[in-house]
mmCIF file of C-alpha atoms in Angstrom:
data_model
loop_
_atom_site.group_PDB
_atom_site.id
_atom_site.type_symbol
_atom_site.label_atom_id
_atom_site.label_comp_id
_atom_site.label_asym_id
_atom_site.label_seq_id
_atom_site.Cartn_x
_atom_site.Cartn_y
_atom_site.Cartn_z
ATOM 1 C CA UNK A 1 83.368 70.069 98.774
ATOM 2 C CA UNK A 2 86.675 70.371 97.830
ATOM 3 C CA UNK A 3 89.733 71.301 99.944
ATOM 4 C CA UNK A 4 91.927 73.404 97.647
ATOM 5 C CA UNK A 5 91.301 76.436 95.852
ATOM 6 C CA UNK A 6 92.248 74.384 92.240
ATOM 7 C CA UNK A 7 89.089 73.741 90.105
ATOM 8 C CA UNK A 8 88.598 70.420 89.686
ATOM 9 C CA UNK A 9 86.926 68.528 86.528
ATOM 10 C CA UNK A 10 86.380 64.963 85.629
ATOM 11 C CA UNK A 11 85.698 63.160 82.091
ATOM 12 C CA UNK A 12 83.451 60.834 81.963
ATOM 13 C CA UNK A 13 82.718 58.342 78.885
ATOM 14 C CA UNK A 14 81.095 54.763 78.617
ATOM 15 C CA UNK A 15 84.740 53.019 78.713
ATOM 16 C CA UNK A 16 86.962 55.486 79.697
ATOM 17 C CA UNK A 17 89.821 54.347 77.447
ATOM 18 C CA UNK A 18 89.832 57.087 74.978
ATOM 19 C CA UNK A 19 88.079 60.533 75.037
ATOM 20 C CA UNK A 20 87.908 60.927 78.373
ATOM 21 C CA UNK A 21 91.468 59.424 78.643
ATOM 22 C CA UNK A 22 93.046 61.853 76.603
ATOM 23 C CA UNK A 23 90.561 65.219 77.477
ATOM 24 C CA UNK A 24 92.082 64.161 80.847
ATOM 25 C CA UNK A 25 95.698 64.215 79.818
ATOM 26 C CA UNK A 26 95.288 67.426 78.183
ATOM 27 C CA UNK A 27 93.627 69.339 81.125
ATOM 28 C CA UNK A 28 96.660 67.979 83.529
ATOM 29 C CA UNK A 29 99.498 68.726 81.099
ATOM 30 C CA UNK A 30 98.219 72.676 79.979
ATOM 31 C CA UNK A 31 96.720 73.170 82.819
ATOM 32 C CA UNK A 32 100.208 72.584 84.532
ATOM 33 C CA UNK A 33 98.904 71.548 87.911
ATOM 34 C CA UNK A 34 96.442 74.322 88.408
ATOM 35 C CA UNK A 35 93.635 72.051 87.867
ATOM 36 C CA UNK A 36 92.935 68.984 89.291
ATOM 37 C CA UNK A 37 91.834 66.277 87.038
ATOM 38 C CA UNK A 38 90.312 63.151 87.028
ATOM 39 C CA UNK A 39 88.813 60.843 84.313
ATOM 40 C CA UNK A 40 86.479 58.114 84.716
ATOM 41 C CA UNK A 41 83.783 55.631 82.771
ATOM 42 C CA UNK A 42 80.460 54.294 83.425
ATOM 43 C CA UNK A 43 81.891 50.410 82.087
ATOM 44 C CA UNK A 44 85.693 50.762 82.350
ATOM 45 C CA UNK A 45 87.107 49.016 79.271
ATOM 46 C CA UNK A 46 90.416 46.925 80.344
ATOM 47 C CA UNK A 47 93.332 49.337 78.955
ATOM 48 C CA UNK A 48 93.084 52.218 77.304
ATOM 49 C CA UNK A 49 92.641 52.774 73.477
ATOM 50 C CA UNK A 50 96.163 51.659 71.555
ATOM 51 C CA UNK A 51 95.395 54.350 69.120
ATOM 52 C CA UNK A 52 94.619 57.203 71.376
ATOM 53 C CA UNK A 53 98.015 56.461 73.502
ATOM 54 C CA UNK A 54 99.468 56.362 70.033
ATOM 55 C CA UNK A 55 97.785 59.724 68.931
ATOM 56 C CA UNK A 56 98.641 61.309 72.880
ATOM 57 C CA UNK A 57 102.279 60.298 72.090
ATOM 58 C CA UNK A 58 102.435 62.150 69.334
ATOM 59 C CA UNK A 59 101.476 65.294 71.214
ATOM 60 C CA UNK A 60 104.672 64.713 73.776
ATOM 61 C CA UNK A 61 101.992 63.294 76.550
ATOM 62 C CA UNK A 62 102.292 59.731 77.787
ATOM 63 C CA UNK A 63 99.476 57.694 78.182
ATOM 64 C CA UNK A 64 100.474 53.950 78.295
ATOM 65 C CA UNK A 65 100.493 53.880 82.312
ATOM 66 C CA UNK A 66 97.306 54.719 82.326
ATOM 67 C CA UNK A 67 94.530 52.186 83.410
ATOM 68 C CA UNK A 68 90.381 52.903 82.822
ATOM 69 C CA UNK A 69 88.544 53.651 86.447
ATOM 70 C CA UNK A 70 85.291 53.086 87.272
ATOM 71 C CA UNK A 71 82.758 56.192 87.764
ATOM 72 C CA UNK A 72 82.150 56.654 91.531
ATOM 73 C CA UNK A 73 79.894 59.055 92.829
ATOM 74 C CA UNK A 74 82.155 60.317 94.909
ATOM 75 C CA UNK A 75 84.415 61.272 92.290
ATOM 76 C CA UNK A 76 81.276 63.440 90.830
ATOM 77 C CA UNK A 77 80.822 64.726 93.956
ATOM 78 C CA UNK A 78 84.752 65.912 94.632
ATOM 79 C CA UNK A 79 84.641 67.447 90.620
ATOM 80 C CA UNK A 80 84.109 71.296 90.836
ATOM 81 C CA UNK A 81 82.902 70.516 86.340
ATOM 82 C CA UNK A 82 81.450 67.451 85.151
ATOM 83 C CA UNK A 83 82.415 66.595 81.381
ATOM 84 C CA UNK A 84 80.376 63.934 80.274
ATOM 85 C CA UNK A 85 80.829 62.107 76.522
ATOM 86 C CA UNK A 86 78.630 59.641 75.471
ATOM 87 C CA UNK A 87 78.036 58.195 78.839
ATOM 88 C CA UNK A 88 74.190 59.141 78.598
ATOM 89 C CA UNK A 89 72.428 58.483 81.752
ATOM 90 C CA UNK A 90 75.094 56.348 83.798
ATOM 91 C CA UNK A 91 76.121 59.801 85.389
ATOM 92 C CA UNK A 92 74.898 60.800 88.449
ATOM 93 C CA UNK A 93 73.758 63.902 88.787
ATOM 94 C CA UNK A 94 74.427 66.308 91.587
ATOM 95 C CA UNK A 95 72.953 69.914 91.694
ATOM 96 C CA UNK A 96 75.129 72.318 92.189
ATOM 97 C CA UNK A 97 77.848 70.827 89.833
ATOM 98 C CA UNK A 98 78.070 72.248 86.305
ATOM 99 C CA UNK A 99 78.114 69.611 83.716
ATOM 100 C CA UNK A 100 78.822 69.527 79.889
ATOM 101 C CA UNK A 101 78.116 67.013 77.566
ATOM 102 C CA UNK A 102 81.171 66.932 74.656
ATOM 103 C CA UNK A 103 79.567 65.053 71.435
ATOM 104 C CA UNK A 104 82.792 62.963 70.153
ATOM 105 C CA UNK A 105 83.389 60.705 67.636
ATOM 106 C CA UNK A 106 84.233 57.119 69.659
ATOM 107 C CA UNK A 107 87.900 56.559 69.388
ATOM 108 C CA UNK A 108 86.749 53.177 69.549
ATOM 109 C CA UNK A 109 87.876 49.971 67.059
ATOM 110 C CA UNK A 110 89.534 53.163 64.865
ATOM 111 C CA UNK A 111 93.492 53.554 63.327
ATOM 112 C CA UNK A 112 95.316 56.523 64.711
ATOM 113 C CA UNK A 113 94.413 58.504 61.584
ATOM 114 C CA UNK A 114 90.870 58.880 62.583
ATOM 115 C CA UNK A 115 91.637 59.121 66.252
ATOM 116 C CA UNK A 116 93.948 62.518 65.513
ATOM 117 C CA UNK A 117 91.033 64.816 64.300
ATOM 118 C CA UNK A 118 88.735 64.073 67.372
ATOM 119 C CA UNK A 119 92.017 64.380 69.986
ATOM 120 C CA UNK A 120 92.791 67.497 68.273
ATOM 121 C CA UNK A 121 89.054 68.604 68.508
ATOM 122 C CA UNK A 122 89.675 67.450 72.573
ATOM 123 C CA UNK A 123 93.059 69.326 72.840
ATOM 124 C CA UNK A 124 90.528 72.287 71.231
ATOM 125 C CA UNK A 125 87.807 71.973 74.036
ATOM 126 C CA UNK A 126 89.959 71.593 77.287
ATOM 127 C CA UNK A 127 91.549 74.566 76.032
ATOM 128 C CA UNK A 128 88.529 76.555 75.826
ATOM 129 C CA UNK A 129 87.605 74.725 79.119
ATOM 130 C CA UNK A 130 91.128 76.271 81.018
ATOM 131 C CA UNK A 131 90.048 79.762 80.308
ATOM 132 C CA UNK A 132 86.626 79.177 81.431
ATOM 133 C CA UNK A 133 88.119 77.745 84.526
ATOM 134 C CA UNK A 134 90.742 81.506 84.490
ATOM 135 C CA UNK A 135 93.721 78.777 84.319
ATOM 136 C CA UNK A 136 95.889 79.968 81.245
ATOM 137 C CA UNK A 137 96.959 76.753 79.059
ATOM 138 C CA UNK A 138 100.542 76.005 79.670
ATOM 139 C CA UNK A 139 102.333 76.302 75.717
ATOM 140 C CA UNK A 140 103.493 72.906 74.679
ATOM 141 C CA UNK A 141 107.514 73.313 73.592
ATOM 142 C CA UNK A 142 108.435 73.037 70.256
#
């Protein structure tokens, strides 16, 4: 159970180098430290996606410190909202917790150009996510 009174959510995808990478950049930068936010994957890849730190750039966020994690249960277990994308059934599952299942295109092997329509379709969803959650998105500057 978690400590503070901030929701918390974690991403979860097979490598956790690109969607959940980026859905997890999102949430922290609008939700402007209401939320907490962690991202995960059921077979960490080794770095994360060149094209979706490339595409996240683009948006003002920076993702090239950024290093894939491995899935722990106890990360499900601290996450108030499970976001799950393409990770099938390597999540554990934990009653109580409410999970969603985001069907993405895999950032995977692609060029920026088809990595921008599914981060913008992410940037879409964790904003729809925040006001689920009652956290107001934080408006990106100009």
């Amino acid at each position: 159970m978690s400590t503070t009174s901030r929701p918390s959510v974690l991403f979860v995808c097979v490598h956790n180098a690109g969607r959940s990478q980026m859905a997890a950049a999102y949430l922290a930068h609008l939700g402007g430290g209401a939320v907490e936010v962690r991202s995960a994957g059921s077979a960490p890849a080794d770095q994360v996606n060149p094209a979706a730190v490339a595409a996240m750039a683009e948006e003002g966020i920076d993702l090239s410190a950024e290093v894939p994690k491995v899935l722990t249960t106890q990360a499900v277990q601290d996450s108030d909202v499970v976001v799950t994308m393409g990770c099938g059934d390597a999540c554990p599952y934990f009653p109580g917790k409410r999970y969603e299942d985001w069907v993405l295109d895999d950032p995977a092997g692609q060029g920026i150009d088809a990595v921008r329509p599914i981060r913008d379709e992410i940037r879409g969803r964790v904003e729809t996510l925040l006001r689920e959650l009652g956290v107001r998105p934080v408006t990106q500057g100009p």
